[in-house]
Amino acid sequence: MNSEKIIYKLDNNGDKETSLKTTANDVLAKLKNQFGHEYDVTANEFGIFDKDWSHEIKVRKGNKIGAEVGFKWEQSQPEVLTLEVDESSKMGSQITYGILLIFVAVGAYLAYNDMAPLEFLPGKKIAGGLGGLIAIIPGMIVVSIAKSLFLKNEKAQNVQLLNDVRQAVSK
């Protein structure tokens, strides 16, 4: 998914951690105000403030429709907070993790037990790990097909939500 980065300039006065949390809470309040009546707007707990800091706010409606605002701050650029808005539905995550877990497990099993088509991999433990990594490729193809099949009716509404959330956090 193509996501645009939205840049916030932080106030240089005071504590960076307080400034980051205040900005995140302001964005959360803005999203709750605009989308709270129709969507569930939730935020995860604030992470540990260290060299890098991240935070997520999710705007969801049911299992198939959702957007996620990801906050990223790096100490190398202390005055910049980057926001990214991406698609994030519960069903999409379940499809992704479920299918990929199965593919990785099968790939690791085939390679560990010297079974075709992954019998060429060396060793047991290394072969298992490499087999799991190799199996991710067809797994991602199946994930994209499954998502397009199961989430096709909600695609237009998801795109509209992503655009609306981008506009709301860009102001």
XYZ file of N, CA and C in Angstrom:
513
model
N 0.844 -1.178 0.000
C 0.000 0.000 0.000
C 0.887 1.238 0.000
N 0.602 2.161 -0.837
C 1.371 3.387 -0.937
C 0.903 4.356 0.150
N 1.790 4.726 1.022
C 1.415 5.646 2.087
C 2.273 6.899 2.002
N 1.615 8.021 2.177
C 2.311 9.292 2.182
C 2.734 9.611 3.605
N 3.892 10.210 3.738
C 4.362 10.608 5.061
C 3.927 12.036 5.323
N 3.401 12.234 6.517
C 2.974 13.554 6.950
C 3.959 13.995 8.023
N 4.529 15.173 7.857
C 5.570 15.666 8.758
C 4.986 16.710 9.704
N 5.210 16.502 10.988
C 4.854 17.476 12.013
C 6.151 18.059 12.558
N 6.198 19.348 12.722
C 7.330 20.009 13.367
C 7.013 20.145 14.846
N 7.931 19.658 15.669
C 7.729 19.704 17.114
C 8.266 21.002 17.691
N 7.684 21.390 18.801
C 8.119 22.578 19.518
C 9.466 22.289 20.180
N 10.437 23.157 19.989
C 11.769 22.946 20.565
C 11.837 23.270 22.050
N 10.812 23.887 22.577
C 10.804 24.245 23.995
C 10.318 23.065 24.823
N 10.995 22.785 25.902
C 10.523 21.771 26.834
C 10.971 20.359 26.509
N 10.308 19.427 27.165
C 10.634 18.015 27.097
C 10.091 17.392 25.806
N 10.924 16.646 25.098
C 10.517 16.008 23.839
C 9.427 14.968 24.079
N 9.566 14.182 25.141
C 8.578 13.136 25.416
C 7.196 13.755 25.633
N 7.128 14.833 26.377
C 5.860 15.513 26.617
C 5.302 16.079 25.318
N 6.165 16.654 24.505
C 5.748 17.209 23.223
C 5.185 16.125 22.299
N 5.847 14.960 22.264
C 5.375 13.855 21.431
C 4.025 13.336 21.902
N 3.896 13.140 23.199
C 2.642 12.622 23.750
C 1.502 13.621 23.566
N 1.796 14.897 23.719
C 0.780 15.931 23.516
C 0.307 15.935 22.070
N 1.245 15.844 21.144
C 0.895 15.819 19.722
C 0.049 14.590 19.400
N 0.441 13.423 19.919
C -0.322 12.194 19.684
C -1.723 12.294 20.277
N -1.827 12.864 21.477
C -3.146 13.022 22.096
C -4.011 14.017 21.334
N -3.396 15.070 20.773
C -4.140 16.036 19.960
C -4.691 15.371 18.700
N -3.864 14.538 18.051
C -4.309 13.823 16.853
C -5.420 12.841 17.210
N -5.280 12.145 18.338
C -6.315 11.210 18.794
C -7.631 11.946 19.025
N -7.573 13.092 19.696
C -8.790 13.872 19.959
C -9.428 14.344 18.650
N -8.594 14.761 17.706
C -9.095 15.212 16.409
C -9.797 14.062 15.670
N -9.182 12.869 15.700
C -9.778 11.709 15.027
C -11.061 11.259 15.726
N -11.073 11.281 17.059
C -12.286 10.906 17.795
C -13.411 11.896 17.513
N -13.069 13.160 17.416
C -14.060 14.183 17.138
C -14.672 13.995 15.750
N -13.835 13.689 14.767
C -14.316 13.572 13.394
C -14.925 12.203 13.094
N -14.358 11.115 13.632
C -14.783 9.771 13.262
C -15.433 8.989 14.403
N -15.405 9.506 15.618
C -15.846 8.763 16.793
C -17.294 8.323 16.789
N -18.149 9.030 16.087
C -19.562 8.669 16.075
C -19.844 7.454 15.186
N -19.013 7.210 14.184
C -19.243 6.111 13.235
C -18.190 5.005 13.342
N -16.998 5.327 13.792
C -15.883 4.381 13.841
C -15.379 4.225 15.271
N -14.688 3.109 15.523
C -13.984 2.924 16.795
C -12.589 3.515 16.637
N -12.263 4.477 17.468
C -10.947 5.121 17.423
C -10.200 4.720 18.690
N -9.108 3.969 18.514
C -8.340 3.489 19.666
C -6.857 3.797 19.463
N -6.165 3.924 20.573
C -4.719 4.158 20.535
C -4.048 3.148 21.440
N -2.862 2.717 21.031
C -2.121 1.813 21.910
C -1.445 2.631 23.011
N -0.898 1.940 23.987
C -0.198 2.614 25.080
C 1.046 3.304 24.531
N 1.434 4.379 25.185
C 2.646 5.068 24.757
C 3.845 4.177 25.024
N 4.715 4.055 24.039
C 5.917 3.250 24.180
C 6.973 3.948 25.011
N 8.029 3.247 25.242
C 9.147 3.791 26.009
C 9.864 4.831 25.158
N 10.105 5.971 25.755
C 10.792 7.052 25.061
C 12.294 6.804 25.141
N 12.906 6.576 23.992
C 14.334 6.270 23.935
C 14.895 6.984 22.715
N 15.813 6.354 22.024
C 16.381 6.937 20.806
C 15.316 7.082 19.729
N 14.421 6.101 19.641
C 13.319 6.143 18.687
C 12.027 5.919 19.452
N 10.938 6.471 18.942
C 9.647 6.360 19.593
C 8.590 6.137 18.524
N 7.621 5.279 18.810
C 6.526 5.069 17.874
C 5.220 4.907 18.637
N 4.135 5.153 17.933
C 2.804 5.094 18.527
C 1.812 4.821 17.395
N 0.679 4.195 17.710
C -0.325 3.902 16.695
C -1.709 4.291 17.181
N -2.494 4.824 16.256
C -3.908 5.098 16.488
C -4.670 4.396 15.368
N -5.699 3.640 15.739
C -6.475 2.900 14.744
C -7.895 3.428 14.686
N -8.381 3.571 13.456
C -9.751 3.986 13.192
C -10.393 2.821 12.440
N -11.351 2.142 13.096
C -11.920 0.929 12.499
C -13.431 0.918 12.605
N -14.003 0.196 11.636
C -15.440 -0.037 11.629
C -15.634 -1.505 11.297
N -15.992 -2.297 12.291
C -16.152 -3.728 12.081
C -14.806 -4.401 11.840
N -14.840 -5.544 11.184
C -13.616 -6.300 10.928
C -12.953 -5.976 9.597
N -13.689 -5.381 8.671
C -13.174 -5.245 7.318
C -12.707 -3.845 6.938
N -13.058 -2.849 7.715
C -12.739 -1.469 7.351
C -11.880 -0.850 8.446
N -10.755 -0.240 8.043
C -9.921 0.389 9.046
C -8.725 1.114 8.480
N -8.228 2.047 9.281
C -7.026 2.795 8.942
C -6.180 2.905 10.207
N -4.884 3.049 10.006
C -3.961 3.160 11.130
C -3.057 4.360 10.906
N -2.947 5.186 11.928
C -2.020 6.317 11.899
C -0.807 5.909 12.730
N 0.332 5.808 12.080
C 1.563 5.432 12.765
C 2.453 6.643 12.981
N 2.867 6.853 14.222
C 3.760 7.953 14.580
C 5.172 7.394 14.696
N 6.150 8.097 14.122
C 7.546 7.681 14.249
C 8.400 8.913 14.522
N 9.215 8.797 15.580
C 10.136 9.869 15.936
C 11.507 9.254 16.140
N 12.527 9.918 15.609
C 13.908 9.453 15.760
C 14.737 10.570 16.380
N 15.635 10.173 17.254
C 16.468 11.159 17.933
C 17.414 11.862 16.971
N 17.695 11.236 15.826
C 18.572 11.871 14.842
C 17.927 13.123 14.244
N 16.593 13.212 14.262
C 15.863 14.394 13.821
C 14.857 14.758 14.917
N 15.309 15.366 15.998
C 14.445 15.571 17.167
C 13.279 16.537 16.958
N 13.337 17.358 15.936
C 12.264 18.327 15.727
C 11.197 17.812 14.763
N 11.339 16.570 14.241
C 10.433 16.033 13.232
C 9.695 14.810 13.769
N 8.373 14.822 13.628
C 7.527 13.669 13.924
C 6.853 13.272 12.621
N 7.036 12.013 12.217
C 6.497 11.529 10.957
C 5.238 10.705 11.218
N 4.186 10.983 10.469
C 2.946 10.227 10.549
C 2.703 9.526 9.216
N 2.284 8.262 9.295
C 1.915 7.507 8.102
C 0.528 6.937 8.311
N -0.313 7.036 7.285
C -1.662 6.490 7.346
C -1.718 5.296 6.401
N -2.033 4.126 6.954
C -2.098 2.894 6.181
C -3.406 2.168 6.454
N -3.736 1.248 5.558
C -4.916 0.411 5.739
C -4.661 -0.574 6.874
N -5.660 -0.792 7.717
C -5.492 -1.693 8.853
C -6.847 -2.241 9.282
N -7.248 -3.340 8.664
C -8.501 -3.971 9.078
C -8.189 -5.229 9.875
N -9.075 -5.581 10.785
C -8.861 -6.780 11.594
C -8.840 -8.022 10.718
N -9.753 -8.101 9.769
C -9.811 -9.267 8.907
C -8.569 -9.347 8.023
N -8.087 -8.237 7.542
C -6.870 -8.227 6.740
C -5.674 -8.742 7.527
N -5.576 -8.338 8.779
C -4.483 -8.823 9.628
C -4.622 -10.313 9.898
N -5.845 -10.772 10.147
C -6.059 -12.193 10.383
C -5.706 -13.022 9.166
N -6.087 -12.555 7.999
C -5.752 -13.256 6.754
C -4.240 -13.309 6.589
N -3.583 -12.179 6.755
C -2.140 -12.107 6.562
C -1.404 -13.043 7.514
N -1.656 -12.904 8.808
C -0.928 -13.711 9.784
C -1.275 -15.191 9.679
N -2.543 -15.502 9.462
C -2.956 -16.899 9.360
C -2.311 -17.617 8.189
N -2.379 -17.012 7.023
C -1.816 -17.645 5.819
C -0.299 -17.697 5.900
N 0.337 -16.613 6.304
C 1.800 -16.617 6.363
C 2.324 -17.611 7.394
N 1.650 -17.732 8.516
C 2.075 -18.699 9.531
C 2.027 -20.119 8.974
N 0.965 -20.442 8.259
C 0.840 -21.770 7.657
C 1.941 -22.002 6.624
N 2.181 -21.032 5.756
C 3.205 -21.193 4.720
C 4.604 -21.327 5.322
N 4.904 -20.513 6.336
C 6.221 -20.588 6.975
C 6.397 -21.933 7.665
N 5.371 -22.389 8.355
C 5.460 -23.683 9.047
C 5.644 -24.829 8.062
N 4.887 -24.826 6.976
C 5.017 -25.890 5.973
C 6.389 -25.834 5.303
N 6.855 -24.631 4.955
C 8.183 -24.488 4.347
C 9.283 -24.964 5.269
N 9.196 -24.614 6.533
C 10.203 -25.049 7.506
C 10.153 -26.564 7.690
N 8.967 -27.141 7.750
C 8.815 -28.590 7.909
C 9.395 -29.338 6.710
N 9.055 -28.884 5.510
C 9.566 -29.545 4.304
C 11.090 -29.492 4.246
N 11.665 -28.342 4.528
C 13.116 -28.194 4.441
C 13.817 -28.967 5.560
N 13.274 -28.929 6.763
C 13.892 -29.619 7.900
C 13.934 -31.130 7.680
N 12.907 -31.655 7.049
C 12.804 -33.097 6.831
C 13.276 -33.531 5.440
N 14.025 -32.690 4.755
C 14.588 -32.994 3.426
C 13.528 -33.482 2.443
N 12.426 -32.776 2.380
C 11.342 -33.134 1.471
C 11.329 -32.165 0.288
N 10.873 -32.660 -0.856
C 10.775 -31.844 -2.063
C 9.758 -30.744 -1.826
N 9.911 -29.618 -2.355
C 10.931 -29.110 -3.257
C 12.100 -28.440 -2.536
N 12.176 -28.560 -1.224
C 13.213 -27.852 -0.472
C 14.297 -28.777 0.077
N 14.483 -29.935 -0.519
C 15.473 -30.883 -0.011
C 16.907 -30.453 -0.279
N 17.103 -29.496 -1.137
C 18.452 -29.043 -1.483
C 19.098 -28.185 -0.393
N 18.326 -27.720 0.589
C 18.872 -26.834 1.616
C 19.759 -27.610 2.588
N 20.867 -27.003 3.002
C 21.838 -27.722 3.845
C 21.425 -27.778 5.319
N 21.841 -28.830 6.000
C 21.633 -28.966 7.440
C 20.181 -29.187 7.793
N 19.905 -29.178 9.073
C 18.521 -29.345 9.536
C 17.954 -27.997 10.002
N 18.618 -27.392 10.987
C 18.097 -26.154 11.559
C 18.165 -25.001 10.550
N 19.288 -24.912 9.859
C 19.424 -23.857 8.852
C 18.406 -24.077 7.742
N 18.229 -25.335 7.326
C 17.264 -25.644 6.272
C 15.855 -25.269 6.713
N 15.521 -25.540 7.961
C 14.198 -25.184 8.461
C 13.944 -23.690 8.402
N 14.921 -22.903 8.835
C 14.787 -21.446 8.787
C 14.706 -20.919 7.366
N 15.587 -21.415 6.510
C 15.572 -20.972 5.108
C 14.293 -21.412 4.404
N 13.830 -22.615 4.721
C 12.579 -23.091 4.124
C 11.407 -22.206 4.503
N 11.379 -21.778 5.760
C 10.327 -20.860 6.202
C 10.401 -19.526 5.478
N 11.621 -19.018 5.301
C 11.792 -17.748 4.580
C 11.398 -17.869 3.112
N 11.789 -18.978 2.493
C 11.446 -19.190 1.084
C 9.929 -19.284 0.916
N 9.256 -19.907 1.864
C 7.804 -20.095 1.774
C 7.029 -18.789 1.937
N 7.673 -17.744 2.431
C 6.987 -16.452 2.567
C 6.584 -15.895 1.204
N 7.386 -16.142 0.184
C 7.113 -15.584 -1.150
C 5.770 -16.066 -1.697
N 5.547 -17.385 -1.821
C 4.213 -17.783 -2.294
C 3.119 -17.435 -1.285
N 3.479 -17.375 0.005
C 2.511 -16.988 1.025
C 1.989 -15.581 0.812
N 2.870 -14.659 0.460
C 2.460 -13.276 0.210
C 1.550 -13.177 -1.014
N 1.812 -14.008 -2.007
C 0.954 -14.025 -3.199
C -0.444 -14.498 -2.818
N -0.524 -15.564 -2.031
C -1.822 -16.081 -1.589
C -2.523 -15.056 -0.690
N -1.778 -14.361 0.159
C -2.362 -13.328 1.021
C -2.997 -12.229 0.181
N -2.295 -11.746 -0.836
C -2.848 -10.660 -1.653
C -4.094 -11.116 -2.407
N -4.111 -12.357 -2.885
C -5.300 -12.880 -3.565
C -6.457 -13.019 -2.582
N -6.173 -13.574 -1.398
C -7.226 -13.760 -0.396
C -7.800 -12.424 0.067
N -6.930 -11.447 0.272
C -7.420 -10.129 0.690
C -8.282 -9.503 -0.389
N -7.862 -9.628 -1.644
C -8.655 -9.032 -2.723
C -10.011 -9.721 -2.852
N -10.075 -11.017 -2.564
C -11.354 -11.732 -2.629
C -12.260 -11.396 -1.447
N -11.717 -11.456 -0.237
C -12.536 -11.278 0.957
C -12.860 -9.826 1.276
N -12.025 -8.905 0.834
C -12.213 -7.499 1.183
C -12.578 -6.620 -0.007
N -12.951 -7.234 -1.139
C -13.196 -6.444 -2.353
C -14.396 -5.509 -2.215
N -15.431 -5.919 -1.496
C -16.621 -5.077 -1.372
C -16.381 -3.846 -0.496
N -15.388 -3.913 0.368
C -15.085 -2.807 1.270
C -13.951 -1.923 0.768
N -13.372 -2.254 -0.368
C -12.196 -1.534 -0.875
C -12.478 -0.037 -1.064
N -13.602 0.293 -1.666
C -13.915 1.703 -1.915
C -14.098 2.470 -0.608
N -14.773 1.842 0.348
C -14.983 2.508 1.637
C -13.661 2.652 2.394
N -12.771 1.672 2.280
C -11.463 1.749 2.921
C -10.616 2.865 2.319
N -10.634 2.983 1.004
C -9.876 4.048 0.332
C -10.390 5.412 0.766
N -11.712 5.549 0.861
C -12.300 6.816 1.299
C -11.901 7.139 2.738
N -11.920 6.106 3.610
C -11.514 6.312 5.003
C -10.050 6.746 5.082
N -9.189 6.090 4.316
C -7.765 6.466 4.320
C -7.583 7.920 3.904
N -8.273 8.334 2.859
C -8.178 9.731 2.401
C -8.698 10.695 3.456
N -9.824 10.354 4.091
C -10.388 11.218 5.126
C -9.459 11.332 6.342
N -8.872 10.216 6.740
C -7.952 10.241 7.882
C -6.698 11.045 7.534
N -6.172 10.880 6.320
C -5.003 11.671 5.893
C -5.310 13.163 5.947
N -6.484 13.536 5.462
C -6.862 14.950 5.492
C -7.007 15.455 6.924
N -7.564 14.627 7.783
C -7.775 15.042 9.185
C -6.457 15.253 9.918
N -5.478 14.379 9.697
C -4.206 14.525 10.418
C -3.254 15.505 9.730
N -3.560 15.905 8.501
C -2.698 16.861 7.790
C -2.955 18.291 8.209
N -4.086 18.546 8.805
C -4.473 19.921 9.156
C -3.649 20.455 10.291
